[in-house]
Amino acid sequence: MRERLEALRKEALAGIAAARDVRALQELRVRYLGKKGALTEILRGMGSLPPEERPRVGELANEVRRALEAALAERQAALERAALEARLSAERLDVTLPGRPIPIGARHPLLQVIEEIEDIFIGLGFEVAEGPEVESDYYNFEALNLPKGHPARDMQDSFYITEEILLRTHTSPVQIRTMEAKGGAVPVKIICPGKVYRRDDDDATHSHQFMQVEGLVVDRGIRMSDLKGVLLAFAREMFGADVAIRLRPSYFPFTEPSAEVDITCVMCGGRGCRVCKETGWLEILGAGMVHPDVLRAGGYDPEQVSGFAFGMGVERIAMLKYGIDDIRHFYTNDVRFLEQF
Ligand code: 2NL
């Protein structure tokens, strides 16, 4: 019996030492120490021993039990420690690693130019006004001295939604609305930036949808020289202190007199180059003195007040400022283009 107990101890200790995980250990515990385990089995045979041997065999059996229990506990602790180590090293996290950079977008170049234009005019005392892109025929045309039948109102040239409603073709309707809202009060000194729509075929210099900034000043005694001074100040801030401007006679239905405004060529400084077609000048905007009919539509008496107005295409300004050769770059959203601003 002693030999059987010793053999059991040896075999069980070897098994415990070799156990690869906690489950294997549990199986061993059941196999040797369980109710139907090997140790119990041996103890059951104690009855056949002579009575004087029983205490010593019983003591040995207890010793084996304690030894196995101790070995099981120790092995279990070792396996758990190893499992924890493995998990810790597998899930190692270096909290000092720099984070992955998140790609950050940039402000669209057109928006940047619009804000630059706004800042310049705000510095000159103007306020920024905005309004709807879907307009009535009245605000977009009628109030601007463009009566029904006028060639500029051709159905072919505008995006009509109904006979009376269309996508605005300029931001002038915002200026009419602003004048109306003033109820005849002066001064009016606003710029109106925003998206406008014209039914054009897109090419390098035309887009059916583009950005415009218009300006309007109405007050007592406003003269053409005020227009010239404001536009010169704008041109110098936008394109450089040594830039000059030139006004050429032109025609717009909503201004009289009207002018096209040039700046000295930003590419050649006025000497003449391909960009300015050897003229030394670049056209940047249209302007004029507000037509009396338009002042009346805005609720003003042209006998009492006068005004000037101007309008520019933001894309054209941005293209000249940054040397961009195709208006479509602004709308195709190629990040290699957009990232440069
Ligand atoms: C251009 C020319 C212009 C205006 C816009 C305007 C607005 C009112 C009254 C009178 Cl409410 N005029 N706007 C005047 C002259 C020219 O735009 O070439 N734009 C891209």
PDB file of C-alpha atoms in Angstrom, residues 38-262:
ATOM      1  CA  ALA A  38      -6.926   7.407  -7.259  1.00  0.00           C
ATOM      2  CA  LEU A  39      -6.063   8.464  -3.688  1.00  0.00           C
ATOM      3  CA  THR A  40      -9.585   7.767  -2.430  1.00  0.00           C
ATOM      4  CA  GLU A  41      -9.466   4.458  -4.210  1.00  0.00           C
ATOM      5  CA  ILE A  42      -6.294   3.470  -2.349  1.00  0.00           C
ATOM      6  CA  LEU A  43      -7.649   4.647   1.037  1.00  0.00           C
ATOM      7  CA  ARG A  44     -10.700   2.523   0.534  1.00  0.00           C
ATOM      8  CA  GLY A  45      -8.432  -0.507   0.676  1.00  0.00           C
ATOM      9  CA  MET A  46      -7.185   0.498   4.167  1.00  0.00           C
ATOM     10  CA  GLY A  47      -9.653  -1.852   5.780  1.00  0.00           C
ATOM     11  CA  SER A  48      -7.675  -4.855   4.601  1.00  0.00           C
ATOM     12  CA  LEU A  49      -4.536  -3.649   6.466  1.00  0.00           C
ATOM     13  CA  PRO A  50      -3.567  -4.881   9.869  1.00  0.00           C
ATOM     14  CA  PRO A  51      -4.843  -2.322  12.438  1.00  0.00           C
ATOM     15  CA  GLU A  52      -1.361  -1.366  13.686  1.00  0.00           C
ATOM     16  CA  GLU A  53      -0.301  -0.271  10.185  1.00  0.00           C
ATOM     17  CA  ARG A  54      -3.347   1.858   9.532  1.00  0.00           C
ATOM     18  CA  PRO A  55      -2.255   5.063  11.335  1.00  0.00           C
ATOM     19  CA  ARG A  56       1.064   5.240   9.511  1.00  0.00           C
ATOM     20  CA  VAL A  57      -0.472   4.485   6.148  1.00  0.00           C
ATOM     21  CA  GLY A  58      -3.193   7.005   6.909  1.00  0.00           C
ATOM     22  CA  GLU A  59      -0.554   9.576   7.777  1.00  0.00           C
ATOM     23  CA  LEU A  60       1.303   8.877   4.532  1.00  0.00           C
ATOM     24  CA  ALA A  61      -1.941   9.170   2.586  1.00  0.00           C
ATOM     25  CA  ASN A  62      -2.568  12.585   4.194  1.00  0.00           C
ATOM     26  CA  GLU A  63       0.969  13.628   3.423  1.00  0.00           C
ATOM     27  CA  VAL A  64       0.506  12.644  -0.235  1.00  0.00           C
ATOM     28  CA  ARG A  65      -2.794  14.540  -0.339  1.00  0.00           C
ATOM     29  CA  ARG A  66      -1.156  17.682   1.109  1.00  0.00           C
ATOM     30  CA  ALA A  67       1.778  17.341  -1.271  1.00  0.00           C
ATOM     31  CA  LEU A  68      -0.544  17.048  -4.261  1.00  0.00           C
ATOM     32  CA  GLU A  69      -2.713  19.938  -3.095  1.00  0.00           C
ATOM     33  CA  ALA A  70       0.355  22.110  -2.602  1.00  0.00           C
ATOM     34  CA  ALA A  71       1.746  21.139  -6.005  1.00  0.00           C
ATOM     35  CA  LEU A  72      -1.607  21.822  -7.647  1.00  0.00           C
ATOM     36  CA  ALA A  73      -1.891  25.258  -6.038  1.00  0.00           C
ATOM     37  CA  GLU A  74       1.663  26.192  -6.922  1.00  0.00           C
ATOM     38  CA  ARG A  75       1.316  25.006 -10.502  1.00  0.00           C
ATOM     39  CA  GLN A  76      -1.983  26.838 -10.812  1.00  0.00           C
ATOM     40  CA  ALA A  77      -0.394  30.058  -9.571  1.00  0.00           C
ATOM     41  CA  ALA A  78       2.517  29.618 -11.974  1.00  0.00           C
ATOM     42  CA  LEU A  79       0.188  29.013 -14.928  1.00  0.00           C
ATOM     43  CA  GLU A  80      -1.934  32.043 -14.060  1.00  0.00           C
ATOM     44  CA  ARG A  81       1.176  34.213 -13.746  1.00  0.00           C
ATOM     45  CA  ALA A  82       2.405  32.987 -17.136  1.00  0.00           C
ATOM     46  CA  ALA A  83      -1.001  33.660 -18.712  1.00  0.00           C
ATOM     47  CA  LEU A  84      -0.997  37.192 -17.306  1.00  0.00           C
ATOM     48  CA  GLU A  85       2.549  37.801 -18.560  1.00  0.00           C
ATOM     49  CA  ALA A  86       1.580  36.567 -22.013  1.00  0.00           C
ATOM     50  CA  ARG A  87      -1.465  38.808 -22.096  1.00  0.00           C
ATOM     51  CA  LEU A  88       0.455  41.834 -20.884  1.00  0.00           C
ATOM     52  CA  SER A  89       3.129  41.431 -23.510  1.00  0.00           C
ATOM     53  CA  ALA A  90       0.614  40.666 -26.261  1.00  0.00           C
ATOM     54  CA  GLU A  91      -1.445  43.731 -25.367  1.00  0.00           C
ATOM     55  CA  ARG A  92       1.512  45.990 -24.752  1.00  0.00           C
ATOM     56  CA  LEU A  93       0.613  49.627 -25.435  1.00  0.00           C
ATOM     57  CA  ASP A  94       3.167  52.378 -25.835  1.00  0.00           C
ATOM     58  CA  VAL A  95       1.306  55.391 -24.572  1.00  0.00           C
ATOM     59  CA  THR A  96       4.205  57.637 -25.593  1.00  0.00           C
ATOM     60  CA  LEU A  97       3.730  56.848 -29.319  1.00  0.00           C
ATOM     61  CA  PRO A  98       2.668  59.937 -31.241  1.00  0.00           C
ATOM     62  CA  GLY A  99      -0.947  59.739 -32.444  1.00  0.00           C
ATOM     63  CA  ARG A 100      -1.802  59.146 -36.084  1.00  0.00           C
ATOM     64  CA  PRO A 101      -2.148  62.527 -37.776  1.00  0.00           C
ATOM     65  CA  ILE A 102      -5.730  63.342 -38.780  1.00  0.00           C
ATOM     66  CA  PRO A 103      -5.819  64.950 -42.226  1.00  0.00           C
ATOM     67  CA  ILE A 104      -7.196  68.442 -41.773  1.00  0.00           C
ATOM     68  CA  GLY A 105      -9.041  70.192 -44.581  1.00  0.00           C
ATOM     69  CA  ALA A 106      -8.232  73.689 -45.749  1.00  0.00           C
ATOM     70  CA  ARG A 107     -10.367  76.706 -46.474  1.00  0.00           C
ATOM     71  CA  HIS A 108     -11.326  76.790 -50.139  1.00  0.00           C
ATOM     72  CA  PRO A 109      -9.266  79.367 -52.077  1.00  0.00           C
ATOM     73  CA  LEU A 110     -12.441  81.126 -53.248  1.00  0.00           C
ATOM     74  CA  LEU A 111     -13.632  81.509 -49.682  1.00  0.00           C
ATOM     75  CA  GLN A 112     -10.215  82.854 -48.700  1.00  0.00           C
ATOM     76  CA  VAL A 113     -10.356  85.447 -51.473  1.00  0.00           C
ATOM     77  CA  ILE A 114     -13.941  86.407 -50.572  1.00  0.00           C
ATOM     78  CA  GLU A 115     -12.904  86.934 -46.967  1.00  0.00           C
ATOM     79  CA  GLU A 116      -9.917  88.990 -48.052  1.00  0.00           C
ATOM     80  CA  ILE A 117     -12.218  91.163 -50.175  1.00  0.00           C
ATOM     81  CA  GLU A 118     -14.656  91.462 -47.254  1.00  0.00           C
ATOM     82  CA  ASP A 119     -11.855  92.485 -44.876  1.00  0.00           C
ATOM     83  CA  ILE A 120     -10.685  95.213 -47.238  1.00  0.00           C
ATOM     84  CA  PHE A 121     -14.166  96.698 -47.608  1.00  0.00           C
ATOM     85  CA  ILE A 122     -14.953  96.327 -43.912  1.00  0.00           C
ATOM     86  CA  GLY A 123     -11.791  98.385 -43.364  1.00  0.00           C
ATOM     87  CA  LEU A 124     -13.341 101.030 -45.634  1.00  0.00           C
ATOM     88  CA  GLY A 125     -16.535 101.117 -43.549  1.00  0.00           C
ATOM     89  CA  PHE A 126     -18.695  98.703 -45.532  1.00  0.00           C
ATOM     90  CA  GLU A 127     -21.030  96.088 -44.086  1.00  0.00           C
ATOM     91  CA  VAL A 128     -21.515  92.588 -45.511  1.00  0.00           C
ATOM     92  CA  ALA A 129     -25.050  91.654 -46.645  1.00  0.00           C
ATOM     93  CA  GLU A 130     -26.309  88.311 -47.855  1.00  0.00           C
ATOM     94  CA  GLY A 131     -29.553  87.077 -49.374  1.00  0.00           C
ATOM     95  CA  PRO A 132     -31.329  84.224 -51.169  1.00  0.00           C
ATOM     96  CA  GLU A 133     -29.928  82.412 -54.200  1.00  0.00           C
ATOM     97  CA  VAL A 134     -33.435  81.638 -55.433  1.00  0.00           C
ATOM     98  CA  GLU A 135     -34.894  84.984 -56.417  1.00  0.00           C
ATOM     99  CA  SER A 136     -37.960  86.546 -57.904  1.00  0.00           C
ATOM    100  CA  ASP A 137     -37.908  88.049 -61.348  1.00  0.00           C
ATOM    101  CA  TYR A 138     -38.624  91.397 -59.690  1.00  0.00           C
ATOM    102  CA  TYR A 139     -35.531  91.569 -57.455  1.00  0.00           C
ATOM    103  CA  ASN A 140     -33.209  89.943 -59.961  1.00  0.00           C
ATOM    104  CA  PHE A 141     -34.284  91.948 -63.051  1.00  0.00           C
ATOM    105  CA  GLU A 142     -37.224  94.313 -62.845  1.00  0.00           C
ATOM    106  CA  ALA A 143     -35.919  96.453 -59.964  1.00  0.00           C
ATOM    107  CA  LEU A 144     -32.538  96.663 -61.696  1.00  0.00           C
ATOM    108  CA  ASN A 145     -33.875  98.439 -64.758  1.00  0.00           C
ATOM    109  CA  LEU A 146     -34.036  95.218 -66.722  1.00  0.00           C
ATOM    110  CA  PRO A 147     -37.674  95.257 -67.882  1.00  0.00           C
ATOM    111  CA  LYS A 148     -39.397  92.288 -69.487  1.00  0.00           C
ATOM    112  CA  GLY A 149     -38.113  91.778 -73.011  1.00  0.00           C
ATOM    113  CA  HIS A 150     -34.600  92.984 -72.155  1.00  0.00           C
ATOM    114  CA  PRO A 151     -32.004  90.792 -73.903  1.00  0.00           C
ATOM    115  CA  ALA A 152     -30.183  90.073 -70.579  1.00  0.00           C
ATOM    116  CA  ARG A 153     -33.358  88.384 -69.331  1.00  0.00           C
ATOM    117  CA  ASP A 154     -33.378  85.813 -72.082  1.00  0.00           C
ATOM    118  CA  MET A 155     -34.712  82.457 -70.856  1.00  0.00           C
ATOM    119  CA  GLN A 156     -31.644  80.986 -72.528  1.00  0.00           C
ATOM    120  CA  ASP A 157     -29.279  82.805 -70.195  1.00  0.00           C
ATOM    121  CA  SER A 158     -30.777  82.095 -66.758  1.00  0.00           C
ATOM    122  CA  PHE A 159     -31.917  79.096 -64.741  1.00  0.00           C
ATOM    123  CA  TYR A 160     -35.669  79.620 -64.375  1.00  0.00           C
ATOM    124  CA  ILE A 161     -37.638  77.635 -61.819  1.00  0.00           C
ATOM    125  CA  THR A 162     -40.984  79.127 -62.803  1.00  0.00           C
ATOM    126  CA  GLU A 163     -41.813  82.101 -65.025  1.00  0.00           C
ATOM    127  CA  GLU A 164     -41.342  84.371 -62.006  1.00  0.00           C
ATOM    128  CA  ILE A 165     -38.652  82.554 -60.004  1.00  0.00           C
ATOM    129  CA  LEU A 166     -35.041  81.875 -60.957  1.00  0.00           C
ATOM    130  CA  LEU A 167     -31.528  81.328 -59.622  1.00  0.00           C
ATOM    131  CA  ARG A 168     -30.080  84.811 -59.164  1.00  0.00           C
ATOM    132  CA  THR A 169     -27.768  85.874 -61.981  1.00  0.00           C
ATOM    133  CA  HIS A 170     -25.947  88.424 -59.777  1.00  0.00           C
ATOM    134  CA  THR A 171     -26.006  89.492 -56.119  1.00  0.00           C
ATOM    135  CA  SER A 172     -27.674  92.826 -56.979  1.00  0.00           C
ATOM    136  CA  PRO A 173     -31.074  91.610 -55.632  1.00  0.00           C
ATOM    137  CA  VAL A 174     -29.497  91.539 -52.162  1.00  0.00           C
ATOM    138  CA  GLN A 175     -28.675  95.218 -52.631  1.00  0.00           C
ATOM    139  CA  ILE A 176     -32.229  96.038 -53.701  1.00  0.00           C
ATOM    140  CA  ARG A 177     -33.546  94.178 -50.650  1.00  0.00           C
ATOM    141  CA  THR A 178     -31.101  96.036 -48.394  1.00  0.00           C
ATOM    142  CA  MET A 179     -32.166  99.425 -49.776  1.00  0.00           C
ATOM    143  CA  GLU A 180     -35.825  98.482 -49.368  1.00  0.00           C
ATOM    144  CA  ALA A 181     -35.240  97.436 -45.762  1.00  0.00           C
ATOM    145  CA  LYS A 182     -33.548 100.773 -45.006  1.00  0.00           C
ATOM    146  CA  GLY A 183     -36.805 102.584 -45.784  1.00  0.00           C
ATOM    147  CA  GLY A 184     -35.010 105.504 -47.395  1.00  0.00           C
ATOM    148  CA  ALA A 185     -32.358 105.958 -44.702  1.00  0.00           C
ATOM    149  CA  VAL A 186     -28.764 106.799 -45.660  1.00  0.00           C
ATOM    150  CA  PRO A 187     -25.969 105.918 -45.858  1.00  0.00           C
ATOM    151  CA  VAL A 188     -26.076 102.518 -47.500  1.00  0.00           C
ATOM    152  CA  LYS A 189     -22.581 101.070 -47.643  1.00  0.00           C
ATOM    153  CA  ILE A 190     -22.601  97.358 -48.302  1.00  0.00           C
ATOM    154  CA  ILE A 191     -20.887  94.558 -50.147  1.00  0.00           C
ATOM    155  CA  CYS A 192     -22.783  91.430 -51.169  1.00  0.00           C
ATOM    156  CA  PRO A 193     -20.741  88.275 -51.692  1.00  0.00           C
ATOM    157  CA  GLY A 194     -22.342  85.053 -52.907  1.00  0.00           C
ATOM    158  CA  LYS A 195     -23.012  82.363 -55.430  1.00  0.00           C
ATOM    159  CA  VAL A 196     -24.651  83.316 -58.717  1.00  0.00           C
ATOM    160  CA  TYR A 197     -25.844  81.302 -61.717  1.00  0.00           C
ATOM    161  CA  ARG A 198     -25.807  81.844 -65.465  1.00  0.00           C
ATOM    162  CA  ARG A 199     -26.664  79.404 -68.220  1.00  0.00           C
ATOM    163  CA  ASP A 200     -23.240  79.289 -69.822  1.00  0.00           C
ATOM    164  CA  ASP A 201     -21.187  76.470 -71.260  1.00  0.00           C
ATOM    165  CA  ASP A 202     -18.292  75.847 -68.865  1.00  0.00           C
ATOM    166  CA  ASP A 203     -14.801  76.434 -70.204  1.00  0.00           C
ATOM    167  CA  ALA A 204     -11.458  77.733 -68.904  1.00  0.00           C
ATOM    168  CA  THR A 205     -12.896  81.189 -68.146  1.00  0.00           C
ATOM    169  CA  HIS A 206     -16.655  80.559 -67.761  1.00  0.00           C
ATOM    170  CA  SER A 207     -18.661  78.666 -65.178  1.00  0.00           C
ATOM    171  CA  HIS A 208     -22.433  78.347 -64.995  1.00  0.00           C
ATOM    172  CA  GLN A 209     -22.084  78.926 -61.261  1.00  0.00           C
ATOM    173  CA  PHE A 210     -19.599  81.376 -59.813  1.00  0.00           C
ATOM    174  CA  MET A 211     -18.958  83.758 -56.933  1.00  0.00           C
ATOM    175  CA  GLN A 212     -19.612  87.442 -57.129  1.00  0.00           C
ATOM    176  CA  VAL A 213     -18.993  90.357 -54.820  1.00  0.00           C
ATOM    177  CA  GLU A 214     -21.028  93.457 -55.493  1.00  0.00           C
ATOM    178  CA  GLY A 215     -20.792  96.745 -53.659  1.00  0.00           C
ATOM    179  CA  LEU A 216     -23.245  99.595 -53.203  1.00  0.00           C
ATOM    180  CA  VAL A 217     -22.948 103.035 -51.643  1.00  0.00           C
ATOM    181  CA  VAL A 218     -25.928 105.395 -51.423  1.00  0.00           C
ATOM    182  CA  ASP A 219     -25.760 108.742 -49.679  1.00  0.00           C
ATOM    183  CA  ARG A 220     -26.203 112.421 -50.294  1.00  0.00           C
ATOM    184  CA  GLY A 221     -23.636 113.784 -52.741  1.00  0.00           C
ATOM    185  CA  ILE A 222     -21.982 110.552 -53.808  1.00  0.00           C
ATOM    186  CA  ARG A 223     -19.906 111.145 -56.934  1.00  0.00           C
ATOM    187  CA  MET A 224     -17.914 109.155 -59.467  1.00  0.00           C
ATOM    188  CA  SER A 225     -14.709 110.255 -57.697  1.00  0.00           C
ATOM    189  CA  ASP A 226     -15.911 108.426 -54.565  1.00  0.00           C
ATOM    190  CA  LEU A 227     -16.245 105.271 -56.655  1.00  0.00           C
ATOM    191  CA  LYS A 228     -12.764 105.766 -58.057  1.00  0.00           C
ATOM    192  CA  GLY A 229     -11.199 106.343 -54.649  1.00  0.00           C
ATOM    193  CA  VAL A 230     -12.817 103.282 -53.092  1.00  0.00           C
ATOM    194  CA  LEU A 231     -11.850 101.043 -56.007  1.00  0.00           C
ATOM    195  CA  LEU A 232      -8.255 102.328 -56.019  1.00  0.00           C
ATOM    196  CA  ALA A 233      -7.961 101.617 -52.294  1.00  0.00           C
ATOM    197  CA  PHE A 234      -9.362  98.140 -52.873  1.00  0.00           C
ATOM    198  CA  ALA A 235      -7.052  97.398 -55.820  1.00  0.00           C
ATOM    199  CA  ARG A 236      -3.961  98.480 -53.874  1.00  0.00           C
ATOM    200  CA  GLU A 237      -4.810  96.349 -50.856  1.00  0.00           C
ATOM    201  CA  MET A 238      -5.703  93.366 -52.984  1.00  0.00           C
ATOM    202  CA  PHE A 239      -2.946  93.436 -55.582  1.00  0.00           C
ATOM    203  CA  GLY A 240      -0.184  95.679 -54.202  1.00  0.00           C
ATOM    204  CA  ALA A 241       0.491  99.290 -53.228  1.00  0.00           C
ATOM    205  CA  ASP A 242       1.961 100.215 -56.627  1.00  0.00           C
ATOM    206  CA  VAL A 243      -1.127  99.166 -58.603  1.00  0.00           C
ATOM    207  CA  ALA A 244      -2.984 101.816 -60.608  1.00  0.00           C
ATOM    208  CA  ILE A 245      -6.563 101.664 -61.887  1.00  0.00           C
ATOM    209  CA  ARG A 246      -8.168 102.898 -65.081  1.00  0.00           C
ATOM    210  CA  LEU A 247     -11.858 103.373 -65.889  1.00  0.00           C
ATOM    211  CA  ARG A 248     -13.155 102.753 -69.404  1.00  0.00           C
ATOM    212  CA  PRO A 249     -16.664 103.763 -70.479  1.00  0.00           C
ATOM    213  CA  SER A 250     -19.062 100.837 -70.614  1.00  0.00           C
ATOM    214  CA  TYR A 251     -22.725  99.988 -70.316  1.00  0.00           C
ATOM    215  CA  PHE A 252     -24.830  98.272 -67.635  1.00  0.00           C
ATOM    216  CA  PRO A 253     -28.606  98.702 -67.449  1.00  0.00           C
ATOM    217  CA  PHE A 254     -28.425  99.437 -63.696  1.00  0.00           C
ATOM    218  CA  THR A 255     -25.715 102.116 -63.746  1.00  0.00           C
ATOM    219  CA  GLU A 256     -25.304 105.401 -65.629  1.00  0.00           C
ATOM    220  CA  PRO A 257     -22.610 106.246 -66.385  1.00  0.00           C
ATOM    221  CA  SER A 258     -20.999 102.836 -66.352  1.00  0.00           C
ATOM    222  CA  ALA A 259     -17.361 101.820 -66.488  1.00  0.00           C
ATOM    223  CA  GLU A 260     -15.128  98.831 -66.769  1.00  0.00           C
ATOM    224  CA  VAL A 261     -12.283  99.004 -64.288  1.00  0.00           C
ATOM    225  CA  ASP A 262      -8.754  97.812 -65.053  1.00  0.00           C
TER     226      ASP A 262
END
